[in-house]
Amino acid sequence: MSLLSLNNLTVILKEQIILNKISFSLSSGEKVFILGPNGAGKTTLIETIMGFVPFQKGQIKFKGKVVANEKDFQELRKNVGYVFQNPDDQLFSPTVEEELAFGPLNLGWDRKRIKEKVSEILAFFNIEHLRHKNTYELSGGEKRIVSIACVLTMEPELLIMDEPSNGLDEKNFRILVEFLKNTDKSVIVVTHDKDLVRELSWKTYFLREGKLTEE
Ligand SMILES: Nc1ncnc2c1ncn2[C@@H]1O[C@H](COP(=O)(O)OP(=O)(O)OP(=O)(O)O)[C@@H](O)[C@H]1O
Ligand SMILES: [Mg+2]
């Protein structure tokens, strides 16, 4: 079954057509890359899926339901973990621990479940030592890995990541690759990182001149 589908999605920003009748379908458990040159509209595309950018034409469907108004997008965002291209746009909590707990708190989980989940994710990404740090005091790579970790605590069905390997050292790159290889979640990764693409032989889409094509 299709988890996410886009039908003829068109996005115009400042009278410029950025996305031109994009159609795309992602099934449950499917993992794909979206590649394309700087300014092609990759971030715009995934921000449109999240409801951060309005679209002029076409349709988005998630889990069989049309996503049309803000309430629909709020529902979608409960099930989709979104990793921003720039971690500073994403991280806002005073501490790493609070950042990781934010999603589950919002979903109304009880304290015990949240505590266990936060500890599990901190351990998985090998960042227990960052637990009580201020998010704004982290290094660039630390911010990146925290921004990935914190969308996973709410156990989303779909992950959408905008250049998740940017700034990661070899050790954290390996952790990310192993996670992406082994997760049973559906994943869309936007990237320029050829090493990441080589490591994961996923279906690859290319965005260019407003059109999305399969490689
Ligand atoms: N808010 C906005 N208003 C007007 N134009 C915008 C806006 N946001 C993005 N754009 C334009 O849309 C185009 C696509 O930008 P986008 O950030 O989606 O590209 P990208 O493929 O993610 O590029 P990169 O690989 O550099 O991250 C660019 O030409 C950009 O200038
Ligand atoms: Mg981008």
Short mmCIF file of C-alpha atoms and ligand atoms in Angstrom, two decimals:
data_model
loop_
_atom_site.label_atom_id
_atom_site.label_comp_id
_atom_site.label_asym_id
_atom_site.label_seq_id
_atom_site.Cartn_x
_atom_site.Cartn_y
_atom_site.Cartn_z
CA MET A 1 0.00 0.00 0.00
CA SER A 2 1.10 3.51 -0.70
CA LEU A 3 2.08 5.36 2.48
CA LEU A 4 2.65 8.69 0.77
CA SER A 5 1.64 9.83 -2.66
CA LEU A 6 2.00 13.08 -4.55
CA ASN A 7 -0.14 13.72 -7.56
CA ASN A 8 0.71 16.55 -9.96
CA LEU A 9 2.11 18.66 -7.13
CA THR A 10 2.97 22.15 -8.27
CA VAL A 11 4.73 24.78 -6.15
CA ILE A 12 5.25 28.34 -7.30
CA LEU A 13 7.41 30.70 -5.20
CA LYS A 14 7.61 34.38 -6.15
CA GLU A 15 6.15 33.66 -9.60
CA GLN A 16 8.78 30.98 -10.28
CA ILE A 17 7.68 27.38 -10.82
CA ILE A 18 9.84 25.37 -8.41
CA LEU A 19 7.97 22.06 -8.59
CA ASN A 20 6.17 21.28 -11.81
CA LYS A 21 3.45 18.60 -11.58
CA ILE A 22 5.43 16.19 -9.42
CA SER A 23 3.99 12.70 -9.03
CA PHE A 24 5.58 10.27 -6.61
CA SER A 25 4.58 7.31 -4.51
CA LEU A 26 6.25 5.72 -1.50
CA SER A 27 5.06 2.40 -0.16
CA SER A 28 5.18 1.30 3.46
CA GLY A 29 8.78 0.36 4.39
CA GLU A 30 10.24 1.78 1.17
CA LYS A 31 13.47 3.82 1.33
CA VAL A 32 14.49 6.27 -1.39
CA PHE A 33 16.98 9.00 -2.20
CA ILE A 34 16.20 12.31 -3.84
CA LEU A 35 19.20 13.85 -5.56
CA GLY A 36 19.57 16.99 -7.64
CA PRO A 37 21.63 20.14 -8.02
CA ASN A 38 21.66 23.09 -5.60
CA GLY A 39 18.48 25.10 -5.95
CA ALA A 40 16.61 22.27 -7.73
CA GLY A 41 13.80 22.34 -5.17
CA LYS A 42 14.59 19.27 -3.05
CA THR A 43 14.09 21.05 0.26
CA THR A 44 11.01 22.79 -1.12
CA LEU A 45 9.56 19.41 -2.11
CA ILE A 46 9.95 17.80 1.30
CA GLU A 47 8.88 20.99 3.11
CA THR A 48 5.73 20.94 1.00
CA ILE A 49 5.05 17.36 2.09
CA MET A 50 5.32 18.54 5.72
CA GLY A 51 3.02 21.49 5.13
CA PHE A 52 5.73 24.12 5.68
CA VAL A 53 5.40 25.40 2.09
CA PRO A 54 1.98 25.87 0.45
CA PHE A 55 1.29 24.24 -2.91
CA GLN A 56 -0.81 25.68 -5.70
CA LYS A 57 -1.96 22.58 -7.56
CA GLY A 58 -2.09 18.84 -7.11
CA GLN A 59 -2.66 16.56 -4.17
CA ILE A 60 -0.82 14.96 -1.26
CA LYS A 61 -2.11 11.73 0.24
CA PHE A 62 -0.78 10.14 3.43
CA LYS A 63 -2.01 6.73 4.56
CA GLY A 64 -4.78 6.87 2.01
CA LYS A 65 -6.14 10.24 3.19
CA VAL A 66 -5.93 13.52 1.31
CA VAL A 67 -3.83 16.06 3.23
CA ALA A 68 -5.43 19.40 2.50
CA ASN A 69 -5.73 21.71 5.50
CA GLU A 70 -3.55 22.58 8.49
CA LYS A 71 -5.32 20.02 10.68
CA ASP A 72 -4.47 17.26 8.17
CA PHE A 73 -0.82 18.37 8.16
CA GLN A 74 -0.72 18.36 11.97
CA GLU A 75 -1.89 14.75 11.86
CA LEU A 76 0.73 13.90 9.21
CA ARG A 77 3.50 15.54 11.29
CA LYS A 78 2.71 13.21 14.21
CA ASN A 79 3.74 10.32 11.98
CA VAL A 80 6.64 11.85 10.11
CA GLY A 81 10.07 12.62 11.53
CA TYR A 82 11.59 15.55 9.66
CA VAL A 83 15.31 16.31 9.84
CA PHE A 84 16.01 19.87 8.66
CA GLN A 85 18.86 20.77 6.31
CA ASN A 86 20.04 23.23 8.98
CA PRO A 87 19.88 21.82 12.54
CA ASP A 88 19.56 25.38 13.90
CA ASP A 89 16.11 25.53 12.27
CA GLN A 90 15.12 22.40 14.16
CA LEU A 91 16.65 22.45 17.63
CA PHE A 92 14.98 24.80 20.10
CA SER A 93 14.92 23.10 23.51
CA PRO A 94 17.35 24.19 26.25
CA THR A 95 18.87 20.71 26.62
CA VAL A 96 19.40 17.67 24.42
CA GLU A 97 17.29 15.57 26.77
CA GLU A 98 14.36 17.98 26.50
CA GLU A 99 14.76 18.11 22.73
CA LEU A 100 14.49 14.33 22.51
CA ALA A 101 11.51 14.27 24.88
CA PHE A 102 9.58 16.98 23.05
CA GLY A 103 7.91 14.81 20.37
CA PRO A 104 6.69 12.10 22.75
CA LEU A 105 5.53 14.73 25.30
CA ASN A 106 3.48 16.33 22.56
CA LEU A 107 1.96 12.96 21.73
CA GLY A 108 0.93 12.57 25.37
CA TRP A 109 3.17 9.63 26.33
CA ASP A 110 3.60 8.93 30.05
CA ARG A 111 6.84 9.97 31.78
CA LYS A 112 8.22 6.46 32.18
CA ARG A 113 7.83 5.60 28.50
CA ILE A 114 9.41 8.91 27.47
CA LYS A 115 12.37 8.42 29.83
CA GLU A 116 13.04 4.93 28.50
CA LYS A 117 12.74 6.01 24.88
CA VAL A 118 15.06 8.99 25.34
CA SER A 119 17.68 6.78 27.01
CA GLU A 120 17.37 4.16 24.27
CA ILE A 121 17.89 6.71 21.49
CA LEU A 122 20.76 8.46 23.31
CA ALA A 123 22.47 5.07 23.68
CA PHE A 124 21.82 4.07 20.07
CA PHE A 125 23.47 7.23 18.74
CA ASN A 126 26.20 7.08 21.36
CA ILE A 127 25.39 10.57 22.66
CA GLU A 128 24.61 9.94 26.33
CA HIS A 129 27.37 12.40 27.18
CA LEU A 130 25.35 15.15 25.48
CA ARG A 131 22.16 14.51 27.49
CA HIS A 132 22.40 17.60 29.73
CA LYS A 133 24.15 19.88 27.26
CA ASN A 134 22.53 23.01 25.87
CA THR A 135 21.54 22.40 22.27
CA TYR A 136 22.94 25.78 21.20
CA GLU A 137 26.33 24.90 22.67
CA LEU A 138 26.78 21.74 20.57
CA SER A 139 29.28 21.49 17.74
CA GLY A 140 27.97 21.36 14.16
CA GLY A 141 28.25 17.57 13.91
CA GLU A 142 26.78 17.11 17.40
CA LYS A 143 23.81 19.26 16.38
CA ARG A 144 23.32 17.10 13.28
CA ILE A 145 23.32 13.81 15.15
CA VAL A 146 21.00 15.24 17.84
CA SER A 147 18.63 16.55 15.16
CA ILE A 148 18.44 13.01 13.73
CA ALA A 149 18.07 11.37 17.14
CA CYS A 150 15.29 13.68 18.31
CA VAL A 151 12.88 12.84 15.49
CA LEU A 152 13.19 9.14 16.29
CA THR A 153 11.96 9.29 19.88
CA MET A 154 8.36 9.75 18.73
CA GLU A 155 8.60 6.55 16.66
CA PRO A 156 7.47 8.03 13.33
CA GLU A 157 6.37 5.74 10.49
CA LEU A 158 8.11 7.87 7.90
CA LEU A 159 11.43 9.70 8.11
CA ILE A 160 12.26 12.58 5.82
CA MET A 161 15.85 13.76 6.10
CA ASP A 162 17.45 16.73 4.37
CA GLU A 163 21.18 16.04 3.92
CA PRO A 164 21.49 14.03 7.15
CA SER A 165 25.15 13.09 6.69
CA ASN A 166 26.33 16.71 6.39
CA GLY A 167 29.12 17.43 8.84
CA LEU A 168 29.25 13.96 10.37
CA ASP A 169 32.61 12.37 11.18
CA GLU A 170 33.37 8.79 10.12
CA LYS A 171 32.03 7.27 13.36
CA ASN A 172 28.72 9.13 13.25
CA PHE A 173 28.43 8.49 9.50
CA ARG A 174 28.65 4.74 10.24
CA ILE A 175 26.00 5.02 12.95
CA LEU A 176 23.70 6.83 10.50
CA VAL A 177 24.33 4.28 7.72
CA GLU A 178 23.67 1.31 10.02
CA PHE A 179 20.50 2.95 11.29
CA LEU A 180 19.22 3.66 7.78
CA LYS A 181 20.10 0.14 6.60
CA ASN A 182 18.34 -1.58 9.46
CA THR A 183 15.29 0.53 10.16
CA ASP A 184 11.93 -0.82 9.08
CA LYS A 185 10.55 2.70 8.75
CA SER A 186 9.88 4.31 5.38
CA VAL A 187 12.59 6.83 4.56
CA ILE A 188 13.13 9.70 2.12
CA VAL A 189 16.69 11.06 2.17
CA VAL A 190 17.71 14.17 0.25
CA THR A 191 21.45 14.23 -0.22
CA HIS A 192 24.52 15.24 -2.21
CA ASP A 193 26.63 12.63 -0.40
CA LYS A 194 27.88 10.03 -2.89
CA ASP A 195 29.29 7.87 -0.07
CA LEU A 196 25.85 7.66 1.51
CA VAL A 197 24.22 6.79 -1.84
CA ARG A 198 26.85 4.11 -2.48
CA GLU A 199 26.42 2.56 0.98
CA LEU A 200 22.66 2.18 0.61
CA SER A 201 21.52 0.86 -2.72
CA TRP A 202 18.10 2.48 -2.59
CA LYS A 203 15.84 3.59 -5.36
CA THR A 204 17.04 7.01 -6.48
CA TYR A 205 15.05 9.95 -7.79
CA PHE A 206 16.49 13.00 -9.46
CA LEU A 207 14.95 16.47 -9.22
CA ARG A 208 15.81 18.87 -12.00
CA GLU A 209 13.99 21.79 -13.59
CA GLY A 210 10.93 21.16 -11.48
CA LYS A 211 10.58 17.53 -12.54
CA LEU A 212 11.18 14.39 -10.50
CA THR A 213 12.45 11.38 -12.43
CA GLU A 214 13.59 7.92 -11.39
CA GLU A 215 17.28 7.30 -12.08
N1 LIG B 1 10.77 31.22 0.43
C1 LIG B 1 11.21 31.26 -0.82
N2 LIG B 1 10.87 32.25 -1.65
C2 LIG B 1 11.28 32.31 -2.92
N3 LIG B 1 12.07 31.38 -3.47
C3 LIG B 1 12.45 30.36 -2.70
C4 LIG B 1 12.06 30.25 -1.34
N4 LIG B 1 12.60 29.12 -0.83
C5 LIG B 1 13.31 28.58 -1.82
N5 LIG B 1 13.24 29.31 -2.95
C6 LIG B 1 13.86 29.02 -4.23
O1 LIG B 1 13.45 27.75 -4.66
C7 LIG B 1 14.52 27.08 -5.33
C8 LIG B 1 14.72 25.73 -4.70
O2 LIG B 1 15.27 25.87 -3.39
P1 LIG B 1 15.50 24.62 -2.47
O3 LIG B 1 15.99 25.10 -1.16
O4 LIG B 1 14.28 23.78 -2.46
O5 LIG B 1 16.66 23.86 -3.29
P2 LIG B 1 17.46 22.54 -2.92
O6 LIG B 1 17.29 21.59 -4.06
O7 LIG B 1 17.09 22.06 -1.58
O8 LIG B 1 18.98 23.08 -2.95
P3 LIG B 1 20.26 22.68 -2.04
O9 LIG B 1 20.83 21.44 -2.65
O10 LIG B 1 21.16 23.86 -2.23
O11 LIG B 1 19.81 22.53 -0.63
C9 LIG B 1 15.73 28.01 -5.25
O12 LIG B 1 15.85 28.67 -6.47
C10 LIG B 1 15.37 28.97 -4.14
O13 LIG B 1 15.94 30.23 -4.37
MG MG B 2 18.08 21.89 0.19
#
